[in-house]
Amino acid sequence: MFESSRSYFLKTDHIIVPMFRGTNSRKALKISYDMARFSHSEITAITIREKKENVDAYGRLNLVTAAYNEGKKAGIKVVPKIQTFEDAKSGIIAETSGHYYDLLFLSTRKRSLLSSSIFGNIGDYILKNSTIPTAILSSGEMERSYNNILIPLAESINTRAAVFLAMQMGRIYGSSITIYDLRKYDRTPTHRFKMLMDNPGMLSEDKLDITIIKAGDKRGIKEELGGYIESERPDCIFVGTRKSQNYRMTSDIKLLIKDPDMDTILVKK
């Protein structure tokens, strides 16, 4: 079965969601609720109070208590947590490194193509320094359900753990999934997603609506995906990077995160 390979698996029993003022962290929390219902997961909603702040913790307490109350009404275990650190980004890393969590799920707003930042100050730091599996949602302006999920498949822009989470999200939302086979553009392939692509029965067992598109005769990944994204308008795109790759992502990944106005989720394991 698809989940039988450890390389195609991402544990989500205990999800930690950093909470900040604004709508972006709320979006990650709402998706986490759906993941928790599907997998019977526990969520920790955490907010960090920075020592330099000259405000009380009342506003931050509201963030996590609201998450707790919402979870209680929905039958989901949500643990509210407020911690104090020198700054928010190092506090999140300290919390996730010092306790057992399966997945760190963070949401940020889209950044400009001209910006050197991919996910903003906090998101970029977490991506670089997180020691646990991490999913970062680059959130588009439009609120949309994940009815159509795009998985661009090439080792240079994706990983097996990200494919797993995309498939899991497809099950949760009943999404149609498009796998865009771009492996021909990998210059130094290793596993080539062979376990997935050479065994169609594995995909049929998942009972998902999956379409596979083969790469054409374009000049590269950017050109292949550009037309598809413009015409089909997927609701969410999944990409991935490995922990060993640290922060050195390809230009194709950065473009997919920053350019389309729909949601993009980067998974780092």
mmCIF file of N, CA and C in Angstrom, residues 45-98:
data_model
loop_
_atom_site.group_PDB
_atom_site.id
_atom_site.type_symbol
_atom_site.label_atom_id
_atom_site.label_comp_id
_atom_site.label_asym_id
_atom_site.label_seq_id
_atom_site.Cartn_x
_atom_site.Cartn_y
_atom_site.Cartn_z
ATOM 1 N N ALA A 45 -1.853 24.554 19.998
ATOM 2 C CA ALA A 45 -1.896 25.919 19.471
ATOM 3 C C ALA A 45 -1.020 26.777 20.374
ATOM 4 N N ILE A 46 0.082 27.254 19.829
ATOM 5 C CA ILE A 46 1.052 27.972 20.647
ATOM 6 C C ILE A 46 1.214 29.402 20.168
ATOM 7 N N THR A 47 1.373 30.310 21.110
ATOM 8 C CA THR A 47 1.737 31.684 20.780
ATOM 9 C C THR A 47 2.937 32.071 21.637
ATOM 10 N N ILE A 48 3.818 32.853 21.061
ATOM 11 C CA ILE A 48 5.057 33.242 21.730
ATOM 12 C C ILE A 48 4.982 34.709 22.135
ATOM 13 N N ARG A 49 5.199 34.972 23.405
ATOM 14 C CA ARG A 49 5.326 36.345 23.891
ATOM 15 C C ARG A 49 6.806 36.686 23.950
ATOM 16 N N GLU A 50 7.194 37.717 23.223
ATOM 17 C CA GLU A 50 8.587 38.137 23.226
ATOM 18 C C GLU A 50 8.881 38.984 24.458
ATOM 19 N N LYS A 51 10.047 38.771 25.060
ATOM 20 C CA LYS A 51 10.397 39.457 26.303
ATOM 21 C C LYS A 51 10.419 40.980 26.150
ATOM 22 N N LYS A 52 10.740 41.455 24.953
ATOM 23 C CA LYS A 52 10.838 42.898 24.735
ATOM 24 C C LYS A 52 9.478 43.585 24.616
ATOM 25 N N GLU A 53 8.396 42.799 24.493
ATOM 26 C CA GLU A 53 7.071 43.378 24.328
ATOM 27 C C GLU A 53 6.607 44.048 25.616
ATOM 28 N N ASN A 54 6.034 45.233 25.480
ATOM 29 C CA ASN A 54 5.521 45.960 26.644
ATOM 30 C C ASN A 54 3.998 45.867 26.732
ATOM 31 N N VAL A 55 3.483 44.691 26.432
ATOM 32 C CA VAL A 55 2.040 44.481 26.495
ATOM 33 C C VAL A 55 1.773 43.224 27.312
ATOM 34 N N ASP A 56 0.564 43.149 27.822
ATOM 35 C CA ASP A 56 0.239 41.947 28.589
ATOM 36 C C ASP A 56 -0.110 40.806 27.636
ATOM 37 N N ALA A 57 -0.330 39.657 28.209
ATOM 38 C CA ALA A 57 -0.551 38.453 27.401
ATOM 39 C C ALA A 57 -2.022 38.215 27.093
ATOM 40 N N TYR A 58 -2.889 39.210 27.396
ATOM 41 C CA TYR A 58 -4.325 38.974 27.246
ATOM 42 C C TYR A 58 -4.704 38.667 25.796
ATOM 43 N N GLY A 59 -4.195 39.471 24.865
ATOM 44 C CA GLY A 59 -4.520 39.250 23.457
ATOM 45 C C GLY A 59 -4.036 37.903 22.963
ATOM 46 N N ARG A 60 -2.843 37.515 23.380
ATOM 47 C CA ARG A 60 -2.297 36.222 22.963
ATOM 48 C C ARG A 60 -3.063 35.078 23.615
ATOM 49 N N LEU A 61 -3.486 35.284 24.846
ATOM 50 C CA LEU A 61 -4.292 34.259 25.521
ATOM 51 C C LEU A 61 -5.585 34.016 24.762
ATOM 52 N N ASN A 62 -6.168 35.077 24.228
ATOM 53 C CA ASN A 62 -7.399 34.928 23.441
ATOM 54 C C ASN A 62 -7.187 34.047 22.219
ATOM 55 N N LEU A 63 -6.024 34.178 21.590
ATOM 56 C CA LEU A 63 -5.740 33.388 20.398
ATOM 57 C C LEU A 63 -5.810 31.893 20.690
ATOM 58 N N VAL A 64 -5.121 31.474 21.740
ATOM 59 C CA VAL A 64 -5.026 30.041 22.003
ATOM 60 C C VAL A 64 -6.262 29.504 22.733
ATOM 61 N N THR A 65 -6.904 30.335 23.559
ATOM 62 C CA THR A 65 -8.131 29.857 24.211
ATOM 63 C C THR A 65 -9.262 29.714 23.187
ATOM 64 N N ALA A 66 -9.285 30.600 22.186
ATOM 65 C CA ALA A 66 -10.280 30.460 21.114
ATOM 66 C C ALA A 66 -10.064 29.149 20.367
ATOM 67 N N ALA A 67 -8.801 28.812 20.117
ATOM 68 C CA ALA A 67 -8.493 27.548 19.445
ATOM 69 C C ALA A 67 -8.933 26.365 20.300
ATOM 70 N N TYR A 68 -8.675 26.456 21.604
ATOM 71 C CA TYR A 68 -9.088 25.385 22.524
ATOM 72 C C TYR A 68 -10.610 25.209 22.508
ATOM 73 N N ASN A 69 -11.330 26.322 22.586
ATOM 74 C CA ASN A 69 -12.795 26.254 22.629
ATOM 75 C C ASN A 69 -13.376 25.716 21.324
ATOM 76 N N GLU A 70 -12.807 26.145 20.196
ATOM 77 C CA GLU A 70 -13.256 25.635 18.901
ATOM 78 C C GLU A 70 -13.032 24.134 18.803
ATOM 79 N N GLY A 71 -11.848 23.707 19.256
ATOM 80 C CA GLY A 71 -11.541 22.284 19.227
ATOM 81 C C GLY A 71 -12.475 21.480 20.105
ATOM 82 N N LYS A 72 -12.772 22.009 21.283
ATOM 83 C CA LYS A 72 -13.667 21.309 22.211
ATOM 84 C C LYS A 72 -15.051 21.115 21.602
ATOM 85 N N LYS A 73 -15.565 22.155 20.940
ATOM 86 C CA LYS A 73 -16.876 22.058 20.300
ATOM 87 C C LYS A 73 -16.872 21.030 19.174
ATOM 88 N N ALA A 74 -15.727 20.906 18.498
ATOM 89 C CA ALA A 74 -15.631 19.992 17.355
ATOM 90 C C ALA A 74 -15.166 18.595 17.754
ATOM 91 N N GLY A 75 -14.924 18.376 19.041
ATOM 92 C CA GLY A 75 -14.440 17.077 19.495
ATOM 93 C C GLY A 75 -12.988 16.832 19.170
ATOM 94 N N ILE A 76 -12.209 17.899 19.057
ATOM 95 C CA ILE A 76 -10.777 17.803 18.731
ATOM 96 C C ILE A 76 -9.977 18.263 19.941
ATOM 97 N N LYS A 77 -8.947 17.503 20.288
ATOM 98 C CA LYS A 77 -8.105 17.901 21.422
ATOM 99 C C LYS A 77 -7.134 18.985 20.981
ATOM 100 N N VAL A 78 -7.300 20.181 21.531
ATOM 101 C CA VAL A 78 -6.405 21.305 21.259
ATOM 102 C C VAL A 78 -5.782 21.747 22.575
ATOM 103 N N VAL A 79 -4.473 21.724 22.642
ATOM 104 C CA VAL A 79 -3.745 22.148 23.836
ATOM 105 C C VAL A 79 -3.308 23.600 23.653
ATOM 106 N N PRO A 80 -3.834 24.552 24.452
ATOM 107 C CA PRO A 80 -3.406 25.949 24.331
ATOM 108 C C PRO A 80 -2.095 26.182 25.078
ATOM 109 N N LYS A 81 -1.216 26.965 24.498
ATOM 110 C CA LYS A 81 0.093 27.146 25.118
ATOM 111 C C LYS A 81 0.626 28.547 24.838
ATOM 112 N N ILE A 82 1.107 29.221 25.880
ATOM 113 C CA ILE A 82 1.793 30.508 25.737
ATOM 114 C C ILE A 82 3.174 30.355 26.342
ATOM 115 N N GLN A 83 4.200 30.716 25.570
ATOM 116 C CA GLN A 83 5.563 30.654 26.048
ATOM 117 C C GLN A 83 6.224 32.015 25.862
ATOM 118 N N THR A 84 7.210 32.307 26.697
ATOM 119 C CA THR A 84 7.951 33.565 26.604
ATOM 120 C C THR A 84 9.396 33.280 26.222
ATOM 121 N N PHE A 85 9.833 33.923 25.150
ATOM 122 C CA PHE A 85 11.207 33.789 24.674
ATOM 123 C C PHE A 85 11.715 35.164 24.237
ATOM 124 N N GLU A 86 12.981 35.219 23.910
ATOM 125 C CA GLU A 86 13.568 36.470 23.434
ATOM 126 C C GLU A 86 12.867 36.957 22.169
ATOM 127 N N ASP A 87 12.585 36.018 21.272
ATOM 128 C CA ASP A 87 11.858 36.373 20.060
ATOM 129 C C ASP A 87 11.027 35.179 19.620
ATOM 130 N N ALA A 88 10.035 35.447 18.769
ATOM 131 C CA ALA A 88 9.070 34.423 18.398
ATOM 132 C C ALA A 88 9.702 33.291 17.606
ATOM 133 N N LYS A 89 10.560 33.610 16.642
ATOM 134 C CA LYS A 89 11.083 32.575 15.756
ATOM 135 C C LYS A 89 11.970 31.580 16.491
ATOM 136 N N SER A 90 12.857 32.074 17.360
ATOM 137 C CA SER A 90 13.707 31.144 18.111
ATOM 138 C C SER A 90 12.893 30.412 19.171
ATOM 139 N N GLY A 91 11.823 31.040 19.652
ATOM 140 C CA GLY A 91 10.967 30.388 20.633
ATOM 141 C C GLY A 91 10.245 29.191 20.047
ATOM 142 N N ILE A 92 9.776 29.326 18.811
ATOM 143 C CA ILE A 92 9.100 28.206 18.155
ATOM 144 C C ILE A 92 10.064 27.050 17.951
ATOM 145 N N ILE A 93 11.280 27.356 17.538
ATOM 146 C CA ILE A 93 12.280 26.299 17.336
ATOM 147 C C ILE A 93 12.627 25.626 18.653
ATOM 148 N N ALA A 94 12.778 26.419 19.709
ATOM 149 C CA ALA A 94 13.090 25.840 21.024
ATOM 150 C C ALA A 94 11.967 24.933 21.506
ATOM 151 N N GLU A 95 10.738 25.358 21.309
ATOM 152 C CA GLU A 95 9.578 24.558 21.740
ATOM 153 C C GLU A 95 9.507 23.247 20.977
ATOM 154 N N THR A 96 9.653 23.295 19.659
ATOM 155 C CA THR A 96 9.519 22.081 18.856
ATOM 156 C C THR A 96 10.711 21.156 19.024
ATOM 157 N N SER A 97 11.869 21.706 19.371
ATOM 158 C CA SER A 97 13.053 20.863 19.587
ATOM 159 C C SER A 97 13.019 20.198 20.953
ATOM 160 N N GLY A 98 12.379 20.848 21.915
ATOM 161 C CA GLY A 98 12.400 20.348 23.284
ATOM 162 C C GLY A 98 11.233 19.461 23.660
#
